[in-house]
Amino acid sequence: MTTFAELGLSEVILQALEDVGYHEPSPIQAEAIPHLLQGLDVIGQAQTGSGKTAAFGLPLINHVDPAEHEVQGLVLTPTRELCIQVTQALRSYAQRKGVDVVAVFGGAPIRTQQAQLRAGGHIVVGTVGRVKDLISRHSLMLHSCRFVVLDEADEMLDLGFLEDVERIMALTPSSRQTALFSATMPPEIRRLADQYLYDPVVVKVKAATLTVDTVEQFGLEVASKDKAATLVDVLDAERPTQAIIFCRTKVRCDQLYRTLRDRGMNVKALHGDMSQGARDGVMISFKDGRTPLLVATDVAARGLDISTVSHVINFDVPTSPDVYVHRIGRTGRIGRSGRAITFYEARQGREVAAIEEHSGVKLAPWVRDAHVKAAPVRPRPRRHSKPHDEPAGVAEPQVRKLIIAGGRADGVEPADVIHALTASTGLDGEAVRNVLVLERYAFAEIPEQQAERVLELAAGTEFAGRPLTLELVR
Ligand code: AMP
C-alpha cells in the first residue's frame, strides 16, 4: 500500500493530511499525484467520492509559493455547491502552508469577492460565469496562473459552459499545467483535452470500483401510481441515516417533497427553481445532519459530497447510465458503505439493463427485510423539540452557540461562517451546525469540548474584511 509520503508531497502537506485524518491515498490519488507533482498534465476519469479533490488539490498546493502574491492556481467548477465544497477541502489542506484559497461564485455579492481577491488569494476556485465576470472587471488576473484544474468537465459541458471555459483557458499562460477531471468522457470533452492539455497522462478509476465495492444496489419494479406509497414503505424498512431521493423533474421533486412532508417526515427539497439562498439553507441543514431526507433533481445535487448519506433512492429511473453512476456516487463514500434502490416501471426494463451493463452490476430485487423491525421514519421535529434529530441510540453532543459580528449586510454567507470557524482551528466543517446569518450577526453551534479552543484560535482572523469578533452565547 502506497503512503502519502511516498507520493512525494512536502512535509507541511503531510502534516495537513494528518490534521484532516487521511491515512492513505485513495486509488485516484495514488495514481494522479506523482504525475501532477512531476509537472505533467493529467486527465482524471473519476467522480465525486473517489477523493479527486485531493488528487488535484494536494499537488496544486504543493506547487504554490505563498510568498508570491499572485493567483497561481485556478480551479473551475460547474456549480456553486461544488465550488464551495472544493474550496473548503483545499483550505483544509492549504492552511498549514499559509496558502490562501478564495472562492468566487454567482449569487453572492461580487464586491466581497473582489475585495477578497484584492487582499490576496494564491488559488481561486470559481464557477465559470463568475470567473468570467471577474476577469472582465479586471479583478481577476490569470497571467501568473501556472496550474489550472477543470473539475467535473462533463457537467460543465451539460450546463453549456464549454465555450466560456475555453475563453478562460485562453487567458492563462500557455506554459501552465492543466488537470481535467470528468466522470465521463464525451467527445466534446476529449476535444477540449486535445486542445488544452499537453500530452496528458490518463488516470482512471473505473465506475465499477466506484460503486460495486461500497454500494449495495437494488431494483424495485413499481407501478407509477404506487411509487409514493412504496417509497414510504421502503424508507420505513430501510431507516436511512440520510437519504437522497432523486426525481426526474423539478415539478415531480416538489410534489414528492410535499407528499412526504404531509406525512410528517423531516424532508427538504433541492431543485434549480429555488433561490440560491434557499438552496444553501437546504444544503447546510442536510450536510450537518438536521435533515435526514432530501428530495432532489440531478442538477441540484451535482457533485455534492455528503459522506453521511446512507441511501440513494432513484424514485425515477436515471435518464442515462452515467446519471445513475453520478447519483449513486453520493453514497458509499471512502471508508463507508451505502445502499442504492432504483424504482422502475415494467416498461423501463431496457433502461435498467443499460444501467446494469454500464455499472457491471446486476441490481438485486429489493424485498422488505423480514428481520428489520418496521419503525416510522423519524418525524419532523416540532418547534420545541431538540435541535438535532440524531439517530436513535446516538448520544446528542453537547453544543455551544456562538455569536459572530458580521452578517448579510457585510456579504457574509453560511459557508463563510463555517470557514471562519474551521480554517485556523482544525475544527471539522461537519461539526459546525445550525448556522444562521442575520443582517449584522451570524450564529453557529459547535461542540462544547472544542468551543474555548475555537474561540481562541479563530478570534482575530480575517472575516468579512475585518478581524473576526465572536463570543459564546450564555
Ligand atoms: P471527493 O471525491 O474529492 O469529493 O472526496 C470524497 C470524500 O472523501 C471527501 O469527504 C474527502 O474528505 C474524503 N477523502 C478524500 N481523500 C481521502 C483519503 N485519502 N482518506 C480518507 N478520506 C478521504
XYZ file of C-alpha atoms and ligand atoms in Angstrom:
497
model
C 0.000 0.000 0.000
C 1.407 3.411 -1.031
C 1.604 6.136 1.591
C 1.164 9.872 1.063
C 4.835 10.381 1.953
C 5.906 8.017 -0.863
C 3.938 10.077 -3.380
C 6.422 12.931 -2.924
C 4.289 15.529 -1.143
C 6.053 18.088 1.034
C 6.233 17.736 4.814
C 3.829 20.585 5.512
C 1.179 18.944 3.350
C 1.726 15.580 5.013
C 1.066 17.286 8.327
C -2.124 18.843 6.955
C -3.258 15.375 5.851
C -2.718 14.158 9.376
C -4.850 17.050 10.610
C -7.718 16.064 8.328
C -7.301 12.384 9.165
C -6.459 10.920 5.747
C -4.272 7.885 6.437
C -3.662 6.525 2.986
C -4.224 7.752 -0.574
C -7.344 6.658 -2.465
C -6.627 4.948 -5.834
C -7.079 8.124 -7.893
C -4.756 9.992 -5.515
C -2.081 7.289 -5.622
C -2.150 7.399 -9.419
C -2.574 11.081 -10.191
C -0.462 12.814 -7.535
C 3.005 11.635 -8.694
C 2.300 12.717 -12.303
C 0.984 16.100 -11.222
C 3.971 16.619 -8.921
C 6.226 15.958 -11.903
C 4.505 18.765 -13.756
C 2.610 16.606 -16.248
C -0.890 17.323 -17.499
C -3.437 14.800 -16.291
C -6.880 13.649 -17.334
C -8.571 12.084 -14.334
C -11.584 9.972 -15.033
C -13.189 9.864 -11.638
C -16.294 11.137 -9.957
C -17.111 12.780 -6.663
C -16.460 10.351 -3.848
C -13.224 8.989 -5.289
C -11.076 11.570 -3.500
C -10.448 13.520 -6.711
C -10.376 16.902 -4.953
C -7.244 15.957 -3.006
C -5.862 14.211 -6.109
C -5.542 17.594 -7.840
C -5.618 19.794 -4.730
C -2.554 18.421 -2.969
C -0.153 18.817 -5.941
C -1.667 22.246 -6.616
C -0.961 23.409 -3.065
C 2.453 21.763 -3.244
C 3.320 23.958 -6.258
C 2.079 27.255 -4.843
C 4.595 29.666 -3.390
C 2.863 31.527 -0.547
C 5.413 34.359 -0.758
C 4.324 35.222 -4.287
C 1.178 37.360 -4.147
C -0.436 36.405 -7.435
C -3.130 33.948 -8.440
C -1.042 30.848 -9.134
C -3.791 28.263 -9.425
C -7.348 28.229 -10.779
C -9.964 25.531 -10.252
C -13.072 25.881 -12.408
C -16.238 24.154 -11.219
C -19.630 23.815 -12.893
C -21.748 24.661 -9.838
C -21.676 26.897 -6.842
C -22.163 23.952 -4.482
C -19.112 22.150 -5.865
C -17.149 25.424 -5.729
C -17.838 25.812 -2.005
C -17.061 22.179 -1.346
C -13.750 22.230 -3.232
C -12.783 25.489 -1.506
C -13.411 24.030 1.931
C -11.334 20.965 1.097
C -8.440 22.970 -0.365
C -8.421 25.358 2.588
C -8.077 22.462 4.985
C -5.096 21.089 3.025
C -3.543 24.553 2.478
C -3.877 26.029 5.925
C -0.520 24.931 7.353
C 1.363 26.184 4.308
C -0.220 29.630 4.501
C -1.752 29.372 1.052
C -4.925 31.456 0.589
C -7.842 29.949 -1.277
C -10.568 32.313 -2.500
C -13.974 31.099 -3.682
C -15.812 33.060 -6.355
C -19.308 32.060 -7.403
C -22.524 33.636 -8.605
C -25.449 34.532 -6.390
C -23.152 36.166 -3.807
C -22.090 39.827 -3.708
C -19.366 40.339 -6.288
C -17.850 43.210 -4.278
C -16.961 40.916 -1.371
C -15.225 38.560 -3.777
C -13.399 41.448 -5.441
C -12.172 42.547 -2.005
C -11.016 39.020 -1.211
C -9.106 38.889 -4.485
C -7.505 42.252 -3.783
C -6.458 41.047 -0.336
C -4.584 38.093 -1.782
C -5.533 34.668 -2.992
C -2.974 32.208 -4.270
C -5.615 29.807 -5.514
C -9.006 30.780 -6.910
C -11.834 28.258 -7.013
C -14.696 29.551 -9.078
C -17.760 28.856 -11.115
C -17.305 29.560 -14.794
C -19.702 32.516 -15.043
C -18.357 34.385 -12.040
C -14.735 33.833 -13.049
C -15.508 35.293 -16.458
C -17.271 38.235 -14.869
C -14.365 38.976 -12.510
C -11.885 38.771 -15.382
C -13.905 41.244 -17.417
C -13.929 43.622 -14.423
C -10.125 43.273 -14.139
C -10.494 41.914 -10.615
C -9.020 38.556 -11.515
C -5.722 38.299 -13.391
C -4.533 34.968 -14.651
C -1.156 35.857 -16.142
C 0.710 34.060 -13.303
C -1.690 31.146 -13.129
C 0.557 28.126 -13.597
C -1.907 25.408 -12.662
C -5.447 25.084 -13.975
C -7.963 22.425 -12.973
C -11.224 21.768 -14.780
C -13.324 19.902 -12.251
C -16.318 17.846 -13.416
C -15.742 18.898 -17.011
C -18.632 16.783 -18.282
C -21.003 18.707 -16.021
C -19.673 21.965 -17.470
C -20.477 20.632 -20.897
C -24.017 19.628 -19.835
C -24.621 23.069 -18.399
C -23.424 24.761 -21.600
C -20.245 26.337 -20.190
C -17.700 24.878 -22.576
C -17.171 27.990 -24.687
C -16.652 30.111 -21.597
C -14.195 27.566 -20.235
C -12.206 27.854 -23.441
C -12.204 31.653 -23.237
C -10.862 31.493 -19.694
C -8.217 28.912 -20.610
C -7.026 31.178 -23.397
C -6.185 33.851 -20.804
C -3.847 31.605 -18.804
C -0.157 31.171 -19.724
C 0.411 28.534 -22.386
C 3.175 27.083 -20.187
C 0.619 26.233 -17.485
C -0.003 22.762 -16.138
C -3.565 21.527 -16.644
C -5.613 18.817 -14.975
C -9.025 17.847 -16.263
C -11.337 15.730 -14.127
C -14.507 14.244 -15.504
C -16.669 11.262 -14.575
C -17.380 10.550 -18.240
C -15.518 11.352 -21.460
C -17.942 12.504 -24.142
C -16.360 13.586 -27.486
C -16.594 17.319 -26.645
C -14.504 16.788 -23.514
C -11.939 14.757 -25.443
C -11.675 17.603 -27.913
C -11.226 20.098 -25.088
C -8.482 17.909 -23.622
C -6.783 17.569 -27.016
C -6.744 21.292 -27.428
C -5.774 22.481 -23.956
C -3.737 19.675 -22.390
C -0.201 18.828 -23.399
C 0.479 15.119 -23.798
C -1.722 14.239 -20.815
C -1.435 11.111 -18.688
C -4.830 9.469 -18.286
C -5.662 8.097 -14.849
C -8.891 6.265 -14.395
C -10.956 4.917 -11.576
C -13.361 2.501 -13.162
C -17.029 3.150 -12.484
C -17.292 -0.417 -11.275
C -14.818 0.081 -8.439
C -16.541 3.308 -7.530
C -19.791 1.587 -6.935
C -19.570 -2.158 -6.588
C -17.258 -2.245 -3.627
C -19.126 0.046 -1.369
C -22.718 0.371 -2.585
C -25.294 -2.378 -2.478
C -27.573 -1.845 -5.443
C -31.214 -2.863 -5.652
C -34.050 -2.506 -8.142
C -37.742 -2.446 -7.360
C -40.464 -2.725 -10.002
C -43.352 -0.474 -9.096
C -46.305 0.989 -10.980
C -46.188 4.754 -11.426
C -49.272 5.362 -9.264
C -47.840 3.302 -6.377
C -44.450 4.969 -6.254
C -45.072 7.392 -3.388
C -46.643 4.736 -1.144
C -43.835 2.310 -1.996
C -41.254 4.932 -1.128
C -42.797 5.413 2.297
C -42.667 1.648 2.743
C -39.009 1.463 1.651
C -37.976 4.316 3.968
C -39.842 2.643 6.766
C -37.974 -0.628 6.217
C -34.529 0.826 5.473
C -34.469 3.523 8.131
C -31.714 5.524 6.403
C -29.398 7.745 8.424
C -29.611 10.105 5.492
C -31.105 9.555 2.069
C -31.224 11.463 -1.188
C -34.306 10.686 -3.264
C -33.847 11.588 -6.918
C -36.679 12.746 -9.166
C -36.556 13.460 -12.879
C -38.094 16.937 -12.860
C -38.484 19.941 -10.569
C -42.261 19.524 -10.565
C -42.055 15.871 -9.523
C -39.472 16.811 -6.932
C -41.800 19.398 -5.380
C -44.790 17.046 -5.486
C -42.935 14.243 -3.762
C -41.481 16.627 -1.207
C -44.976 17.802 -0.281
C -46.307 14.251 -0.071
C -43.544 13.203 2.327
C -43.765 16.413 4.343
C -47.516 15.993 4.723
C -46.886 12.554 6.151
C -44.869 14.202 8.921
C -41.422 13.320 7.620
C -38.400 15.544 8.155
C -37.664 16.223 4.489
C -36.406 19.031 2.286
C -36.414 19.625 -1.469
C -33.498 20.797 -3.622
C -34.008 21.870 -7.214
C -32.955 24.541 -9.662
C -36.083 26.707 -9.340
C -35.276 27.545 -5.741
C -33.358 30.721 -4.894
C -29.662 30.360 -4.135
C -30.307 31.326 -0.526
C -32.933 28.614 -0.143
C -30.633 26.056 -1.787
C -27.791 26.968 0.557
C -30.084 26.654 3.578
C -31.190 23.185 2.478
C -27.615 22.102 1.779
C -26.387 23.231 5.163
C -29.171 21.571 7.081
C -28.651 18.349 5.092
C -24.882 18.445 5.456
C -24.983 18.964 9.192
C -27.428 16.110 9.575
C -30.515 18.007 10.711
C -32.430 16.959 7.607
C -32.404 13.200 7.063
C -34.284 13.141 3.749
C -33.570 15.218 0.662
C -35.703 15.063 -2.475
C -33.587 16.402 -5.336
C -33.176 16.746 -9.067
C -29.919 15.728 -10.723
C -28.745 19.247 -11.490
C -29.259 20.485 -7.946
C -27.456 17.541 -6.377
C -24.499 17.537 -8.754
C -21.134 16.854 -7.255
C -22.309 17.004 -3.677
C -20.061 15.266 -1.241
C -22.151 14.256 1.685
C -20.288 11.476 3.361
C -23.079 10.596 5.762
C -25.558 9.628 3.050
C -26.506 6.038 3.706
C -29.084 5.658 0.929
C -29.727 6.880 -2.575
C -33.216 6.201 -3.873
C -33.924 6.657 -7.546
C -37.614 7.490 -7.394
C -37.391 7.953 -11.165
C -35.034 5.874 -13.290
C -31.991 7.989 -14.202
C -32.059 9.342 -17.745
C -28.777 7.609 -18.620
C -26.392 5.069 -17.091
C -23.923 7.918 -16.467
C -26.507 9.788 -14.449
C -27.027 6.583 -12.472
C -23.331 6.447 -11.600
C -23.378 10.120 -10.608
C -26.400 9.613 -8.405
C -25.240 6.576 -6.539
C -21.811 8.178 -6.121
C -23.482 10.224 -3.359
C -23.333 7.210 -1.098
C -20.681 4.627 -0.301
C -18.002 7.296 0.118
C -14.436 6.421 1.052
C -14.495 4.070 4.010
C -18.292 3.864 4.192
C -20.937 1.685 2.655
C -24.247 2.632 1.164
C -27.410 1.291 -0.404
C -28.946 2.402 -3.680
C -32.525 1.465 -4.572
C -33.867 2.171 -8.049
C -37.619 2.244 -8.711
C -38.592 1.290 -12.237
C -41.813 0.704 -14.097
C -42.464 -2.511 -16.032
C -41.869 -0.710 -19.350
C -38.416 0.502 -18.215
C -36.666 -2.873 -18.319
C -34.363 -1.750 -21.151
C -33.176 1.281 -19.210
C -32.399 -0.879 -16.193
C -30.484 -3.336 -18.392
C -28.363 -0.446 -19.742
C -27.561 0.677 -16.204
C -26.596 -2.855 -15.223
C -24.321 -3.174 -18.212
C -22.670 0.201 -17.605
C -22.011 -0.311 -13.906
C -21.252 -4.012 -14.320
C -23.623 -4.888 -11.513
C -26.916 -6.747 -11.518
C -29.473 -4.883 -9.426
C -30.755 -7.268 -6.762
C -34.521 -7.245 -6.277
C -35.386 -5.176 -3.227
C -37.523 -7.041 -0.742
C -38.659 -5.784 2.568
C -36.244 -7.329 5.001
C -38.190 -9.567 7.332
C -35.782 -9.073 10.221
C -35.703 -5.278 10.047
C -38.223 -4.129 12.562
C -40.567 -1.660 10.954
C -40.379 1.751 12.520
C -41.635 5.040 11.249
C -39.170 7.364 9.583
C -38.181 9.962 12.129
C -40.903 12.559 12.420
C -40.280 16.216 11.750
C -39.049 17.877 14.933
C -41.589 20.165 16.497
C -40.809 23.724 17.439
C -39.810 22.778 20.939
C -38.023 19.557 20.191
C -34.258 19.211 20.459
C -32.366 20.979 17.673
C -30.667 17.902 16.226
C -32.530 14.909 15.104
C -29.904 12.263 15.877
C -30.480 8.615 15.047
C -31.881 6.653 17.973
C -29.242 5.461 20.385
C -26.677 8.135 19.483
C -25.999 10.498 22.358
C -26.665 14.105 21.495
C -23.333 16.011 21.532
C -23.195 18.982 23.875
C -23.004 22.125 21.806
C -22.305 25.790 22.437
C -23.790 28.607 20.454
C -21.569 31.380 19.121
C -22.454 34.856 18.006
C -20.266 36.372 15.332
C -20.089 40.014 14.317
C -20.886 40.297 10.608
C -23.937 39.331 8.622
C -25.735 39.610 5.317
C -25.067 43.344 5.200
C -21.348 42.514 5.059
C -21.807 39.921 2.339
C -21.440 37.036 4.805
C -22.778 33.661 3.693
C -23.220 30.498 5.772
C -20.166 28.988 4.046
C -18.059 31.959 5.239
C -19.103 31.300 8.830
C -18.153 27.638 8.525
C -14.830 28.602 7.008
C -14.124 31.172 9.730
C -14.710 28.584 12.430
C -12.732 25.807 10.786
C -9.890 27.347 8.757
C -7.489 28.142 11.559
C -8.886 25.910 14.281
C -8.724 22.384 12.891
C -12.447 22.012 13.633
C -14.231 19.769 11.133
C -16.773 21.575 8.940
C -19.312 18.905 9.794
C -19.060 19.910 13.466
C -20.395 23.400 12.750
C -24.161 23.298 12.973
C -27.234 25.485 12.834
C -25.517 28.322 11.020
C -27.808 31.304 10.836
C -26.817 34.517 9.072
C -28.815 37.601 10.042
C -28.389 41.155 8.782
C -25.460 42.126 11.030
C -24.727 38.981 13.064
C -24.341 35.298 12.476
C -24.881 32.376 14.828
C -23.478 28.871 14.777
C -23.205 25.923 17.092
C -20.025 23.965 17.718
C -19.189 21.070 20.061
C -18.800 22.288 23.635
C -15.493 20.471 24.099
C -13.858 22.499 21.335
C -15.617 25.797 21.990
C -12.929 27.536 24.049
C -10.145 26.475 21.686
C -12.053 27.561 18.573
C -12.788 30.891 20.190
C -9.135 31.425 20.946
C -7.818 30.365 17.536
C -10.475 31.935 15.331
C -10.705 35.329 17.063
C -8.882 38.000 15.088
C -8.624 36.006 11.859
C -9.933 37.727 8.756
C -13.723 37.675 8.397
C -15.862 39.885 6.155
C -12.886 42.163 5.596
C -12.019 42.760 9.258
C -10.720 40.825 12.285
C -13.212 38.242 13.480
C -15.061 39.025 16.711
C -17.032 36.210 18.256
C -18.273 35.113 21.638
C -20.182 32.340 23.294
C -23.861 32.897 23.863
C -24.533 32.343 27.547
P -14.046 13.864 -3.304
O -14.169 12.741 -4.280
O -12.829 14.679 -3.541
O -15.299 14.677 -3.240
O -13.805 13.228 -1.843
C -14.786 12.445 -1.221
C -14.627 12.380 0.290
O -13.530 11.561 0.649
C -14.385 13.715 0.981
O -15.214 13.757 2.131
C -12.934 13.688 1.366
O -12.709 14.450 2.542
C -12.685 12.217 1.596
N -11.319 11.790 1.286
C -10.572 12.135 0.194
N -9.383 11.519 0.207
C -9.361 10.742 1.312
C -8.400 9.848 1.871
N -7.225 9.625 1.285
N -8.716 9.223 3.018
C -9.922 9.451 3.612
N -10.877 10.268 3.141
C -10.602 10.914 2.006
